[in-house]
Amino acid sequence: MTVTSGTLDAVLQNVDANLDTSVSSLFEILRIPSISTQPAHAADCRKAAAWMQQALENLGMTATLRDVHWAAPGHPMVVGHDAAAEGKDERPHVLFYGHYDVQPTDPETLWNAPPFDPRLIEDASGRKVIVARGASDDKGQVMTFLEACRAWKDVTGSLPVRVSVLLEGEEECGGANLYPFLKENVAELKADVVLVCDTSMADRNTPGITTSLRGMMAEEVVIQCASHDLHSGLYGNAAANPIAVLCQALATLRTADGGVTLPGFYDGIREPAAATRAQWSHLFPDDASLLHEAGLAIAAGEKGYSAIEQTWCRPSCEINGISGGYEGEGFKTVLPAKAMAKVSFRLVPGQDPDRIRETFRAHIRAALPQDATVTFTAHGGSPGFEVSRDSRFLGLALKALSDEWGVPAATVGSGGSIPVAGEVRDALGLDALMIGFAQNDDRIHSPNEQYGLDSFHKGIRSWVRVLAALADAG
Amino acid sequence: MTVTSGTLDAVLQNVDANLDTSVSSLFEILRIPSISTQPAHAADCRKAAAWMQQALENLGMTATLRDVHWAAPGHPMVVGHDAAAEGKDERPHVLFYGHYDVQPTDPETLWNAPPFDPRLIEDASGRKVIVARGASDDKGQVMTFLEACRAWKDVTGSLPVRVSVLLEGEEECGGANLYPFLKENVAELKADVVLVCDTSMADRNTPGITTSLRGMMAEEVVIQCASHDLHSGLYGNAAANPIAVLCQALATLRTADGGVTLPGFYDGIREPAAATRAQWSHLFPDDASLLHEAGLAIAAGEKGYSAIEQTWCRPSCEINGISGGYEGEGFKTVLPAKAMAKVSFRLVPGQDPDRIRETFRAHIRAALPQDATVTFTAHGGSPGFEVSRDSRFLGLALKALSDEWGVPAATVGSGGSIPVAGEVRDALGLDALMIGFAQNDDRIHSPNEQYGLDSFHKGIRSWVRVLAALADAG
């Protein structure tokens, strides 16, 4: 073993001793409202990037803010290299990826405290949790890695492997600049493996490495019928209602059995292996075990697949937003001119986002009355992804996680989309190990997002161990 | 004839000479933002009521503000009686009805000028129009009647018939207080006929008396699936999506042929008489002649009925608002906990609003997954209405309108719901003559609502003539 157990223990003890300082540091970045999809927060995104740049420099890295220009909104990348990462060195070279941007906070009224005023509180079960937008997704998770590096540097003066860091500011708003940025900087960013911290544990107590991810194709649809809002008494029945047209078009995207109706939607998809299904059914013995935290019990997707299969390895279609007519208090008998929906498809390996976008648009167009019009806005697309099972880093990382948590680490799927995994494979030819410490009840993207103090603490310790273990792959 | 033609001409000349003053007076009341459905405007509603009370007193009437207490929001009624209306008098007694409340103004961004800053402008065709919320519905129309009374008083010192006035402040928000108010004040409000000014011309140049009205039953529906908003990656497919459930429930309210699917929906409805259909097809020779102003050409309702039949004599179901998930700029991959729709049914005589409300709620409940819940909020209900064709006042009023406009006045239907017509019949046993001067392109309930200066001017003149004509019914 490249790293002695005495050294490893010393670094882990440093993590434990400095937890309060680590939390304070996380709170600093959580206070910056870096909502990437809202133009009003562009300056906050840059401020968060600058904070991260400083954090990397504090670790002794050379760090730069890098403007991106291929697509809007153009929030900068943060790139850092540890000194050893740039010179000649036999040790493995890891590129860590995370993102400093966060989701919007609406509806604000459902937050128990302001979303950018982080708090450490005890939940009903007595567990200590950090509550803030970005606590879990992804600022808290990014900080587990940076604090692990800090502990290594504090104790040994160096890192056990060569480390570069890439932090993105557009993960929550399409991330169209990441791939061209990777392509333009292949020489600089080429490492041996990519580490991503943006996923969840396999379950509350079982660490996991996510080896499959769903991709996503998202569209905004605006249907217009009349040229202006009408009185539903004067025109109702005779004038086409764009909300009704939209509901009709959206209602026919799914069959009664939960399948998606777009032609060719399931072409090219592989069924999960029996062993994988067995492992997952051990983690989630029934549908309620996944859904109970959401207050639900019955899987709503395709019949014949368990709830966890529906989210980890089956594609889906979700309406993420809908709007039209009068939405305020009371009633208004308007027959609106327009109606809008935001629709996303989670994709699995084998599905082509571009082709599905076209079939979706054709489906909507086919539902339009002759005198209605539709406008589509694309909101990003990425295919599903699977990690190669024979990666020489995968086994080492699983072992390190098992050591920290005291139970065998699992390989799991994720229903979420982390485009970076596919993009680093395409642009840099690298596998990505997706290791995260979030929990399903962390309410990411929702009001009162949280990150367990245990997730944060053991997350830092986990990275300390993973960095040590990867040194053995040299 | 009770009124001499010389007197009538003098009063009409007074109207012409005072038009500028009449417009100024209208502008005063248009500046009060009396949006009855929004609690924040409750004080504005009371201010508008007080303005109307003063206007009636300026006409020499005794006028009172009358609090209503049967239902929220409780905006006061304004009741005025001309001195002659209260004593013994052989002349017919008319009760004029209008409303001083207005619809909300959203979306504000589509108004070319602030909605409560009335302007007299020329439209693209050179026609002078008054633009403001309430210009047409109903403040402008109310003022046609009050200005006609003013002219009669100016010239003759009295009115040719006995006049009482009832102005409501909740017509745009359910109007639940009107019926109990009528019932409680039968002795005071009992007249010979009710005059209502809240409808449109038969077409641009043809005056009309609306003899049939659609009623309305409106519901707000909130569907909840998960207990809180979820991440569509982590739960999408497996967790029920309330927007999708709502779309499914709403999309199945109509058949492909435009009919409403609720069981028994069409029970008790009479087909329009052949003569009526012929008269209406003369006014609207094809569907586009009704729909072109809305930028549409194709009737969206039941096949087998023309666009004007679909609005004037066929019931409909409209989605007036829908909301759920992320509606802002950009994209958010949320799987929301709740989705909301506002749905209204326009009803024709023979349909029972209460029974249709129950079948609608049953339809929605049947579409729910087992672990979803629904909350319904009723927003008023009133049956459809038809005026008795043998009213002794109807022929006199038609003749007076024909005299003013130079073409035969028509009896028409209206797709809108004016509950007062049915309620005065039930409570006071009176027929209502619905005479209005709005145009289909007045954008009532929409941004840039307008009232033609010609509608206003000839509307005042029309009431001068109608009051004279009704004197002959004594």
Tab-separated table of C-alpha atoms in Angstrom, chain A residues 29-318:
chain	number	residue	atom	x	y	z
A	29	ILE	CA	-20.192	29.450	-0.114
A	30	LEU	CA	-23.827	28.548	0.713
A	31	ARG	CA	-24.504	32.240	1.389
A	32	ILE	CA	-23.857	33.142	-2.256
A	33	PRO	CA	-27.147	32.780	-4.223
A	34	SER	CA	-25.600	31.353	-7.395
A	35	ILE	CA	-28.831	30.453	-9.204
A	36	SER	CA	-27.516	29.832	-12.684
A	37	THR	CA	-30.780	29.769	-14.641
A	38	GLN	CA	-31.859	33.247	-13.526
A	39	PRO	CA	-30.075	36.100	-15.319
A	40	ALA	CA	-30.500	38.342	-12.254
A	41	HIS	CA	-28.057	36.056	-10.411
A	42	ALA	CA	-25.249	36.137	-12.986
A	43	ALA	CA	-23.044	38.256	-10.715
A	44	ASP	CA	-23.681	35.864	-7.838
A	45	CYS	CA	-22.546	32.967	-9.991
A	46	ARG	CA	-19.300	34.779	-10.738
A	47	LYS	CA	-18.903	35.560	-7.051
A	48	ALA	CA	-19.327	31.865	-6.187
A	49	ALA	CA	-16.762	30.966	-8.856
A	50	ALA	CA	-14.286	33.462	-7.394
A	51	TRP	CA	-14.879	32.018	-3.923
A	52	MET	CA	-14.067	28.548	-5.253
A	53	GLN	CA	-10.963	29.856	-7.040
A	54	GLN	CA	-9.744	31.289	-3.718
A	55	ALA	CA	-10.546	28.012	-1.940
A	56	LEU	CA	-8.386	26.098	-4.436
A	57	GLU	CA	-5.542	28.589	-4.043
A	58	ASN	CA	-5.794	28.178	-0.276
A	59	LEU	CA	-5.115	24.467	-0.898
A	60	GLY	CA	-1.915	25.431	-2.655
A	61	MET	CA	-3.301	24.877	-6.136
A	62	THR	CA	-2.921	27.202	-9.072
A	63	ALA	CA	-6.489	28.153	-9.907
A	64	THR	CA	-8.086	30.168	-12.705
A	65	LEU	CA	-11.533	31.458	-13.678
A	66	ARG	CA	-12.173	30.540	-17.271
A	67	ASP	CA	-14.793	32.355	-19.312
A	68	VAL	CA	-17.004	30.237	-21.526
A	69	HIS	CA	-18.507	31.632	-24.667
A	70	TRP	CA	-20.207	28.888	-26.636
A	71	ALA	CA	-23.679	29.354	-25.191
A	72	ALA	CA	-25.632	31.503	-22.742
A	73	PRO	CA	-25.531	32.193	-19.806
A	74	GLY	CA	-21.736	31.803	-19.719
A	75	HIS	CA	-20.935	31.398	-16.024
A	76	PRO	CA	-17.175	30.773	-15.679
A	77	MET	CA	-15.454	27.448	-15.112
A	78	VAL	CA	-13.066	27.182	-12.177
A	79	VAL	CA	-9.967	25.080	-12.881
A	80	GLY	CA	-7.338	24.192	-10.309
A	81	HIS	CA	-4.176	22.090	-10.482
A	82	ASP	CA	-2.162	20.874	-7.577
A	83	ALA	CA	1.566	21.491	-8.159
A	84	ALA	CA	2.218	17.765	-8.496
A	85	ALA	CA	-0.496	17.454	-11.120
A	86	GLU	CA	1.467	19.517	-13.580
A	87	GLY	CA	4.947	18.025	-13.340
A	88	LYS	CA	6.188	14.548	-14.180
A	89	ASP	CA	4.858	12.149	-11.593
A	90	GLU	CA	4.152	8.385	-11.653
A	91	ARG	CA	1.108	8.618	-9.390
A	92	PRO	CA	-2.395	8.464	-10.862
A	93	HIS	CA	-3.888	11.784	-11.893
A	94	VAL	CA	-7.497	12.440	-10.842
A	95	LEU	CA	-9.726	15.218	-12.165
A	96	PHE	CA	-12.403	16.138	-9.623
A	97	TYR	CA	-15.655	17.600	-10.979
A	98	GLY	CA	-18.407	19.448	-9.125
A	99	HIS	CA	-20.633	22.465	-9.663
A	100	TYR	CA	-21.033	25.699	-7.743
A	101	ASP	CA	-24.405	26.728	-9.197
A	102	VAL	CA	-27.765	25.924	-7.614
A	103	GLN	CA	-31.433	25.563	-8.524
A	104	PRO	CA	-34.002	28.366	-8.083
A	105	THR	CA	-35.651	28.566	-4.662
A	106	ASP	CA	-39.325	28.950	-5.510
A	107	PRO	CA	-41.713	28.600	-3.816
A	108	GLU	CA	-39.910	30.705	-1.192
A	109	THR	CA	-42.905	30.549	1.142
A	110	LEU	CA	-42.301	26.848	1.791
A	111	TRP	CA	-38.806	27.413	3.201
A	112	ASN	CA	-38.649	27.458	6.993
A	113	ALA	CA	-35.717	29.912	6.813
A	114	PRO	CA	-34.186	31.974	3.983
A	115	PRO	CA	-32.603	29.552	1.475
A	116	PHE	CA	-29.245	31.362	1.425
A	117	ASP	CA	-28.969	31.716	5.198
A	118	PRO	CA	-27.530	28.267	6.017
A	119	ARG	CA	-28.354	26.729	9.386
A	120	LEU	CA	-27.206	23.659	11.284
A	121	ILE	CA	-30.311	22.261	12.929
A	122	GLU	CA	-31.551	19.006	14.395
A	123	ASP	CA	-34.315	17.272	12.465
A	124	ALA	CA	-37.224	15.478	14.120
A	125	SER	CA	-35.095	12.352	14.577
A	126	GLY	CA	-32.292	14.286	16.281
A	127	ARG	CA	-30.004	14.079	13.239
A	128	LYS	CA	-27.945	17.214	12.615
A	129	VAL	CA	-28.551	18.646	9.137
A	130	ILE	CA	-27.295	21.668	7.225
A	131	VAL	CA	-30.280	23.441	5.603
A	132	ALA	CA	-29.782	25.767	2.608
A	133	ARG	CA	-30.180	25.799	-1.158
A	134	GLY	CA	-27.093	23.962	-2.458
A	135	ALA	CA	-26.355	22.280	0.907
A	136	SER	CA	-26.464	18.923	-0.803
A	137	ASP	CA	-26.559	19.794	-4.527
A	138	ASP	CA	-23.745	20.455	-4.979
A	139	LYS	CA	-21.830	22.851	-2.738
A	140	GLY	CA	-21.817	20.530	0.280
A	141	GLN	CA	-20.613	17.627	-1.826
A	142	VAL	CA	-17.873	19.713	-3.515
A	143	MET	CA	-16.643	20.786	-0.104
A	144	THR	CA	-16.281	17.163	1.072
A	145	PHE	CA	-13.564	16.751	-1.546
A	146	LEU	CA	-11.859	20.097	-0.960
A	147	GLU	CA	-11.805	19.511	2.815
A	148	ALA	CA	-10.305	16.041	2.278
A	149	CYS	CA	-7.516	17.664	0.238
A	150	ARG	CA	-7.047	20.274	2.965
A	151	ALA	CA	-6.627	17.564	5.605
A	152	TRP	CA	-4.040	15.742	3.456
A	153	LYS	CA	-2.090	18.937	2.936
A	154	ASP	CA	-2.335	19.899	6.607
A	155	VAL	CA	-0.949	16.564	7.764
A	156	THR	CA	1.463	15.462	5.026
A	157	GLY	CA	2.075	18.634	3.013
A	158	SER	CA	0.952	16.942	-0.192
A	159	LEU	CA	-1.786	14.821	-1.785
A	160	PRO	CA	-1.403	11.050	-2.285
A	161	VAL	CA	-2.356	11.342	-5.970
A	162	ARG	CA	-2.052	14.083	-8.560
A	163	VAL	CA	-5.210	16.254	-8.326
A	164	SER	CA	-6.867	18.666	-10.728
A	165	VAL	CA	-10.264	20.252	-10.075
A	166	LEU	CA	-12.951	21.468	-12.493
A	167	LEU	CA	-15.969	23.295	-11.077
A	168	GLU	CA	-18.837	24.236	-13.360
A	169	GLY	CA	-21.437	26.994	-12.966
A	170	GLU	CA	-24.129	25.816	-15.368
A	171	GLU	CA	-24.957	22.286	-14.243
A	172	GLU	CA	-28.465	23.361	-13.211
A	173	CYS	CA	-29.251	25.220	-16.434
A	174	GLY	CA	-28.334	22.976	-19.317
A	175	GLY	CA	-24.533	23.080	-19.068
A	176	ALA	CA	-24.084	23.683	-22.788
A	177	ASN	CA	-20.592	25.129	-22.292
A	178	LEU	CA	-19.038	22.120	-20.558
A	179	TYR	CA	-18.461	19.887	-23.533
A	180	PRO	CA	-16.825	22.509	-25.776
A	181	PHE	CA	-14.725	23.631	-22.812
A	182	LEU	CA	-13.503	20.072	-22.257
A	183	LYS	CA	-12.766	19.715	-25.982
A	184	GLU	CA	-10.797	22.940	-26.092
A	185	ASN	CA	-8.735	21.993	-23.022
A	186	VAL	CA	-8.069	18.289	-23.527
A	187	ALA	CA	-4.311	18.596	-22.934
A	188	GLU	CA	-4.814	20.462	-19.700
A	189	LEU	CA	-7.677	18.354	-18.305
A	190	LYS	CA	-6.632	14.887	-19.449
A	191	ALA	CA	-6.158	12.759	-16.322
A	192	ASP	CA	-6.439	9.055	-15.532
A	193	VAL	CA	-9.907	9.110	-14.030
A	194	VAL	CA	-12.601	11.646	-13.192
A	195	LEU	CA	-14.131	11.818	-9.730
A	196	VAL	CA	-17.618	13.312	-9.501
A	197	CYS	CA	-19.352	14.177	-6.253
A	198	ASP	CA	-22.975	14.911	-7.186
A	199	THR	CA	-24.870	11.701	-6.338
A	200	SER	CA	-26.508	9.937	-3.389
A	201	MET	CA	-25.697	7.025	-1.101
A	202	ALA	CA	-27.106	3.643	-2.129
A	203	ASP	CA	-29.321	3.890	0.941
A	204	ARG	CA	-29.124	5.599	4.332
A	205	ASN	CA	-26.144	3.475	5.520
A	206	THR	CA	-24.685	1.969	2.350
A	207	PRO	CA	-22.119	3.904	0.328
A	208	GLY	CA	-22.437	3.602	-3.415
A	209	ILE	CA	-20.693	4.344	-6.641
A	210	THR	CA	-23.131	5.303	-9.347
A	211	THR	CA	-22.247	3.366	-12.457
A	212	SER	CA	-25.260	4.264	-14.568
A	213	LEU	CA	-26.991	7.597	-15.053
A	214	ARG	CA	-30.033	8.713	-16.938
A	215	GLY	CA	-29.536	11.430	-19.508
A	216	MET	CA	-32.062	14.154	-20.179
A	217	MET	CA	-33.783	15.949	-23.013
A	218	ALA	CA	-35.818	18.981	-21.974
A	219	GLU	CA	-38.189	21.185	-23.927
A	220	GLU	CA	-40.309	24.242	-23.257
A	221	VAL	CA	-43.515	24.350	-25.279
A	222	VAL	CA	-45.710	27.408	-25.820
A	223	ILE	CA	-48.984	26.893	-27.638
A	224	GLN	CA	-50.863	29.897	-28.973
A	225	CYS	CA	-54.420	29.861	-30.249
A	226	ALA	CA	-56.135	33.286	-30.235
A	227	SER	CA	-54.107	36.433	-30.856
A	228	HIS	CA	-55.011	37.767	-27.404
A	229	ASP	CA	-56.767	36.655	-24.220
A	230	LEU	CA	-60.520	36.295	-24.728
A	231	HIS	CA	-63.621	36.334	-22.519
A	232	SER	CA	-64.665	32.719	-22.089
A	233	GLY	CA	-68.316	33.714	-22.200
A	234	LEU	CA	-68.086	35.507	-25.513
A	235	TYR	CA	-65.795	32.970	-27.191
A	236	GLY	CA	-65.847	29.850	-25.007
A	237	ASN	CA	-66.573	26.677	-26.990
A	238	ALA	CA	-65.934	28.291	-30.378
A	239	ALA	CA	-62.375	29.591	-29.849
A	240	ALA	CA	-59.678	26.970	-29.353
A	241	ASN	CA	-58.338	26.902	-25.783
A	242	PRO	CA	-54.533	26.505	-25.708
A	243	ILE	CA	-54.602	25.015	-22.180
A	244	ALA	CA	-56.983	22.308	-23.384
A	245	VAL	CA	-54.840	21.699	-26.470
A	246	LEU	CA	-51.743	21.449	-24.269
A	247	CYS	CA	-53.417	19.083	-21.779
A	248	GLN	CA	-54.554	16.884	-24.632
A	249	ALA	CA	-51.044	16.774	-26.107
A	250	LEU	CA	-49.414	16.066	-22.740
A	251	ALA	CA	-51.984	13.510	-21.581
A	252	THR	CA	-51.273	11.391	-24.643
A	253	LEU	CA	-47.520	11.146	-23.938
A	254	ARG	CA	-48.109	8.186	-21.606
A	255	THR	CA	-50.175	5.021	-21.898
A	256	ALA	CA	-52.455	3.840	-19.105
A	257	ASP	CA	-49.651	1.371	-18.216
A	258	GLY	CA	-47.179	4.199	-17.662
A	259	GLY	CA	-45.216	3.767	-20.895
A	260	VAL	CA	-44.160	6.672	-23.092
A	261	THR	CA	-46.035	6.740	-26.398
A	262	LEU	CA	-43.476	8.477	-28.641
A	263	PRO	CA	-42.640	6.201	-31.577
A	264	GLY	CA	-39.326	4.367	-31.147
A	265	PHE	CA	-38.904	5.715	-27.612
A	266	TYR	CA	-37.716	2.374	-26.182
A	267	ASP	CA	-35.564	1.367	-29.168
A	268	GLY	CA	-32.001	0.393	-28.230
A	269	ILE	CA	-32.603	0.059	-24.485
A	270	ARG	CA	-31.195	-2.955	-22.637
A	271	GLU	CA	-33.048	-4.571	-19.759
A	272	PRO	CA	-31.160	-4.497	-16.433
A	273	ALA	CA	-29.190	-7.646	-15.590
A	274	ALA	CA	-30.863	-10.080	-13.215
A	275	ALA	CA	-28.020	-9.680	-10.700
A	276	THR	CA	-28.419	-5.910	-10.763
A	277	ARG	CA	-32.190	-6.171	-10.245
A	278	ALA	CA	-31.551	-8.527	-7.314
A	279	GLN	CA	-29.034	-6.155	-5.695
A	280	TRP	CA	-31.442	-3.223	-6.076
A	281	SER	CA	-34.404	-5.153	-4.719
A	282	HIS	CA	-32.273	-5.863	-1.656
A	283	LEU	CA	-31.717	-2.128	-1.183
A	284	PHE	CA	-35.393	-1.301	-1.899
A	285	PRO	CA	-37.518	-4.324	-1.016
A	286	ASP	CA	-40.788	-2.703	-2.150
A	287	ASP	CA	-41.996	0.446	-3.941
A	288	ALA	CA	-42.954	2.152	-0.696
A	289	SER	CA	-39.363	1.856	0.580
A	290	LEU	CA	-38.345	4.321	-2.135
A	291	LEU	CA	-41.510	6.406	-2.196
A	292	HIS	CA	-42.512	6.725	1.458
A	293	GLU	CA	-40.234	9.717	2.025
A	294	ALA	CA	-42.224	11.487	-0.711
A	295	GLY	CA	-45.506	10.581	0.969
A	296	LEU	CA	-46.367	8.080	-1.757
A	297	ALA	CA	-46.689	4.299	-1.951
A	298	ILE	CA	-47.534	3.302	-5.515
A	299	ALA	CA	-45.077	3.368	-8.429
A	300	ALA	CA	-46.547	5.539	-11.186
A	301	GLY	CA	-44.320	4.460	-14.097
A	302	GLU	CA	-44.234	1.419	-16.347
A	303	LYS	CA	-45.976	-1.649	-15.012
A	304	GLY	CA	-43.566	-4.605	-14.627
A	305	TYR	CA	-40.752	-2.508	-13.162
A	306	SER	CA	-40.199	-1.715	-9.505
A	307	ALA	CA	-40.075	1.912	-8.355
A	308	ILE	CA	-36.277	1.805	-8.097
A	309	GLU	CA	-35.967	0.262	-11.578
A	310	GLN	CA	-38.301	2.954	-12.909
A	311	THR	CA	-35.919	5.630	-11.623
A	312	TRP	CA	-32.501	3.981	-12.013
A	313	CYS	CA	-32.712	2.254	-15.380
A	314	ARG	CA	-35.955	3.125	-17.172
A	315	PRO	CA	-36.546	6.290	-19.190
A	316	SER	CA	-39.350	8.641	-18.209
A	317	CYS	CA	-41.311	11.654	-19.303
A	318	GLU	CA	-42.151	14.317	-16.748
